[in-house]
Amino acid sequence: QLQLVESGGGLVQPGGSLRLSCAASGSSLDNYVIGWFRQTPGKEHEAFLCITSSGLSTTYGDVVKGRFTTSRDNALNTVYLQMNSLKPEDTAVYYCAAVPSRYVCYEEWSEYDYWGQGTQVTVSS
């Protein structure tokens, strides 16, 4: 059973950076696509990035384009989210999610089979 644990969240000032980690256990991530989502109170999970097993990423929408990137180290069974130029509106709980797929990314939360517990990111001065 695959388990995902996010870490690296916290409080950061506007314009700052954070790197989140999504560490997997119980199974190798080699054959999983990883999606990144965020959620604010009262809203649905919003997908913003996805990365295939080979490391190709897809950005959803324009909100994080040019500021957030994702990468993976399959040897460490970990996926990373680098967030730069953070804005107050980036404040949310951030989640990683996994689905068995090598080449196809998915945008819907319900299309993933495994989810992390989430980590809070707060952007404030």
Short mmCIF file of the C-alpha atoms (twelve columns), coordinates in Angstrom:
data_MODEL
# 
_entry.id   MODEL 
# 
loop_
_atom_site.group_PDB 
_atom_site.id 
_atom_site.type_symbol 
_atom_site.label_atom_id 
_atom_site.label_alt_id 
_atom_site.label_comp_id 
_atom_site.label_asym_id 
_atom_site.label_seq_id 
_atom_site.Cartn_x 
_atom_site.Cartn_y 
_atom_site.Cartn_z 
_atom_site.pdbx_PDB_model_num 
ATOM 1   C CA . GLN A 1   0.000   0.000  0.000   1 
ATOM 2   C CA . LEU A 2   1.503   3.283  -1.115  1 
ATOM 3   C CA . GLN A 3   1.683   6.004  1.509   1 
ATOM 4   C CA . LEU A 4   2.553   9.636  0.847   1 
ATOM 5   C CA . VAL A 5   3.825   12.154 3.373   1 
ATOM 6   C CA . GLU A 6   4.257   15.839 2.564   1 
ATOM 7   C CA . SER A 7   6.681   18.051 4.422   1 
ATOM 8   C CA . GLY A 8   8.267   21.470 4.116   1 
ATOM 9   C CA . GLY A 9   5.303   23.721 4.628   1 
ATOM 10  C CA . GLY A 10  5.321   26.719 6.904   1 
ATOM 11  C CA . LEU A 11  5.129   30.488 7.105   1 
ATOM 12  C CA . VAL A 12  6.941   32.528 4.478   1 
ATOM 13  C CA . GLN A 13  6.934   36.192 3.538   1 
ATOM 14  C CA . PRO A 14  5.579   37.359 0.187   1 
ATOM 15  C CA . GLY A 15  8.224   36.932 -2.474  1 
ATOM 16  C CA . GLY A 16  9.859   34.100 -0.587  1 
ATOM 17  C CA . SER A 17  10.369  30.462 -1.502  1 
ATOM 18  C CA . LEU A 18  9.557   27.064 -0.080  1 
ATOM 19  C CA . ARG A 19  10.277  23.539 -1.191  1 
ATOM 20  C CA . LEU A 20  7.779   20.841 -0.351  1 
ATOM 21  C CA . SER A 21  8.629   17.168 -0.356  1 
ATOM 22  C CA . CYS A 22  6.297   14.276 -1.021  1 
ATOM 23  C CA . ALA A 23  7.924   11.127 0.291   1 
ATOM 24  C CA . ALA A 24  6.501   7.740  -0.595  1 
ATOM 25  C CA . SER A 25  6.685   4.473  1.273   1 
ATOM 26  C CA . GLY A 26  5.203   1.040  0.789   1 
ATOM 27  C CA . SER A 27  5.813   0.999  -2.936  1 
ATOM 28  C CA . SER A 28  8.113   2.448  -5.556  1 
ATOM 29  C CA . LEU A 29  6.984   5.670  -7.229  1 
ATOM 30  C CA . ASP A 30  8.484   4.587  -10.538 1 
ATOM 31  C CA . ASN A 31  5.132   3.787  -12.098 1 
ATOM 32  C CA . TYR A 32  3.075   6.560  -10.570 1 
ATOM 33  C CA . VAL A 33  2.087   9.956  -11.808 1 
ATOM 34  C CA . ILE A 34  2.132   12.545 -9.029  1 
ATOM 35  C CA . GLY A 35  -0.278  15.432 -8.910  1 
ATOM 36  C CA . TRP A 36  0.004   18.520 -6.746  1 
ATOM 37  C CA . PHE A 37  -3.136  20.086 -5.347  1 
ATOM 38  C CA . ARG A 38  -3.984  22.828 -2.936  1 
ATOM 39  C CA . GLN A 39  -7.084  23.637 -0.983  1 
ATOM 40  C CA . THR A 40  -8.373  26.687 0.843   1 
ATOM 41  C CA . PRO A 41  -11.305 26.655 3.272   1 
ATOM 42  C CA . GLY A 42  -14.626 26.089 1.566   1 
ATOM 43  C CA . LYS A 43  -13.127 25.332 -1.822  1 
ATOM 44  C CA . GLU A 44  -12.415 22.219 -3.847  1 
ATOM 45  C CA . HIS A 45  -8.969  20.751 -4.288  1 
ATOM 46  C CA . GLU A 46  -7.255  22.684 -7.052  1 
ATOM 47  C CA . ALA A 47  -4.745  20.902 -9.277  1 
ATOM 48  C CA . PHE A 48  -1.830  23.011 -10.409 1 
ATOM 49  C CA . LEU A 49  1.015   20.666 -11.361 1 
ATOM 50  C CA . CYS A 50  1.514   17.062 -12.352 1 
ATOM 51  C CA . ILE A 51  4.636   15.041 -13.100 1 
ATOM 52  C CA . THR A 52  4.889   11.770 -14.993 1 
ATOM 53  C CA . SER A 53  7.103   8.876  -13.981 1 
ATOM 54  C CA . SER A 54  9.724   10.040 -16.476 1 
ATOM 55  C CA . GLY A 55  9.792   13.553 -15.064 1 
ATOM 56  C CA . LEU A 56  7.681   15.445 -17.589 1 
ATOM 57  C CA . SER A 57  5.505   18.027 -15.893 1 
ATOM 58  C CA . THR A 58  2.217   19.667 -16.760 1 
ATOM 59  C CA . THR A 59  1.041   22.974 -15.324 1 
ATOM 60  C CA . TYR A 60  -2.685  23.537 -14.947 1 
ATOM 61  C CA . GLY A 61  -3.873  27.097 -15.394 1 
ATOM 62  C CA . ASP A 62  -1.802  30.243 -15.096 1 
ATOM 63  C CA . VAL A 63  -1.835  30.816 -11.359 1 
ATOM 64  C CA . VAL A 64  1.508   29.149 -10.612 1 
ATOM 65  C CA . LYS A 65  3.045   29.184 -14.070 1 
ATOM 66  C CA . GLY A 66  6.609   30.445 -14.002 1 
ATOM 67  C CA . ARG A 67  6.745   30.322 -10.205 1 
ATOM 68  C CA . PHE A 68  6.243   26.677 -9.171  1 
ATOM 69  C CA . THR A 69  8.054   23.659 -10.529 1 
ATOM 70  C CA . THR A 70  8.036   20.002 -9.642  1 
ATOM 71  C CA . SER A 71  10.693  17.344 -9.907  1 
ATOM 72  C CA . ARG A 72  11.171  13.806 -8.737  1 
ATOM 73  C CA . ASP A 73  13.941  11.572 -7.509  1 
ATOM 74  C CA . ASN A 74  12.746  8.048  -8.054  1 
ATOM 75  C CA . ALA A 75  15.809  6.662  -6.305  1 
ATOM 76  C CA . LEU A 76  14.742  8.496  -3.147  1 
ATOM 77  C CA . ASN A 77  11.058  7.779  -3.813  1 
ATOM 78  C CA . THR A 78  10.366  11.478 -3.403  1 
ATOM 79  C CA . VAL A 79  8.739   14.225 -5.419  1 
ATOM 80  C CA . TYR A 80  9.487   17.892 -4.831  1 
ATOM 81  C CA . LEU A 81  7.547   21.096 -5.300  1 
ATOM 82  C CA . GLN A 82  9.654   24.231 -5.572  1 
ATOM 83  C CA . MET A 83  7.611   27.355 -4.949  1 
ATOM 84  C CA . ASN A 84  9.155   30.734 -5.724  1 
ATOM 85  C CA . SER A 85  7.832   34.287 -5.681  1 
ATOM 86  C CA . LEU A 86  5.132   33.258 -3.253  1 
ATOM 87  C CA . LYS A 87  2.054   35.441 -2.901  1 
ATOM 88  C CA . PRO A 88  -0.500  35.707 -0.095  1 
ATOM 89  C CA . GLU A 89  -3.049  34.058 -2.381  1 
ATOM 90  C CA . ASP A 90  -0.855  30.947 -2.455  1 
ATOM 91  C CA . THR A 91  -1.811  30.334 1.167   1 
ATOM 92  C CA . ALA A 92  -3.431  26.895 1.291   1 
ATOM 93  C CA . VAL A 93  -3.009  23.312 2.378   1 
ATOM 94  C CA . TYR A 94  -0.867  21.577 -0.208  1 
ATOM 95  C CA . TYR A 95  -1.252  17.925 -1.123  1 
ATOM 96  C CA . CYS A 96  0.482   15.419 -3.323  1 
ATOM 97  C CA . ALA A 97  -1.450  12.559 -4.856  1 
ATOM 98  C CA . ALA A 98  -0.478  9.462  -6.810  1 
ATOM 99  C CA . VAL A 99  -2.092  7.259  -9.430  1 
ATOM 100 C CA . PRO A 100 -0.642  4.257  -11.281 1 
ATOM 101 C CA . SER A 101 0.210   5.772  -14.640 1 
ATOM 102 C CA . ARG A 102 3.475   6.344  -16.425 1 
ATOM 103 C CA . TYR A 103 2.659   8.949  -19.039 1 
ATOM 104 C CA . VAL A 104 -0.769  10.441 -18.424 1 
ATOM 105 C CA . CYS A 105 -1.413  13.236 -15.964 1 
ATOM 106 C CA . TYR A 106 -4.807  13.825 -14.391 1 
ATOM 107 C CA . GLU A 107 -6.328  17.043 -13.167 1 
ATOM 108 C CA . GLU A 108 -9.131  15.783 -10.952 1 
ATOM 109 C CA . TRP A 109 -8.602  14.908 -7.299  1 
ATOM 110 C CA . SER A 110 -10.903 11.916 -7.663  1 
ATOM 111 C CA . GLU A 111 -8.750  10.380 -10.395 1 
ATOM 112 C CA . TYR A 112 -5.932  9.735  -7.956  1 
ATOM 113 C CA . ASP A 113 -5.749  6.686  -5.732  1 
ATOM 114 C CA . TYR A 114 -3.423  7.837  -2.957  1 
ATOM 115 C CA . TRP A 115 -3.185  11.176 -1.185  1 
ATOM 116 C CA . GLY A 116 -0.888  12.679 1.388   1 
ATOM 117 C CA . GLN A 117 -2.109  14.302 4.588   1 
ATOM 118 C CA . GLY A 118 -1.375  17.809 3.391   1 
ATOM 119 C CA . THR A 119 0.960   20.520 4.622   1 
ATOM 120 C CA . GLN A 120 0.006   24.103 5.397   1 
ATOM 121 C CA . VAL A 121 1.681   26.907 3.483   1 
ATOM 122 C CA . THR A 122 1.028   30.418 4.733   1 
ATOM 123 C CA . VAL A 123 2.321   33.437 2.855   1 
ATOM 124 C CA . SER A 124 2.133   36.520 4.996   1 
ATOM 125 C CA . SER A 125 4.212   39.440 6.165   1 
# 
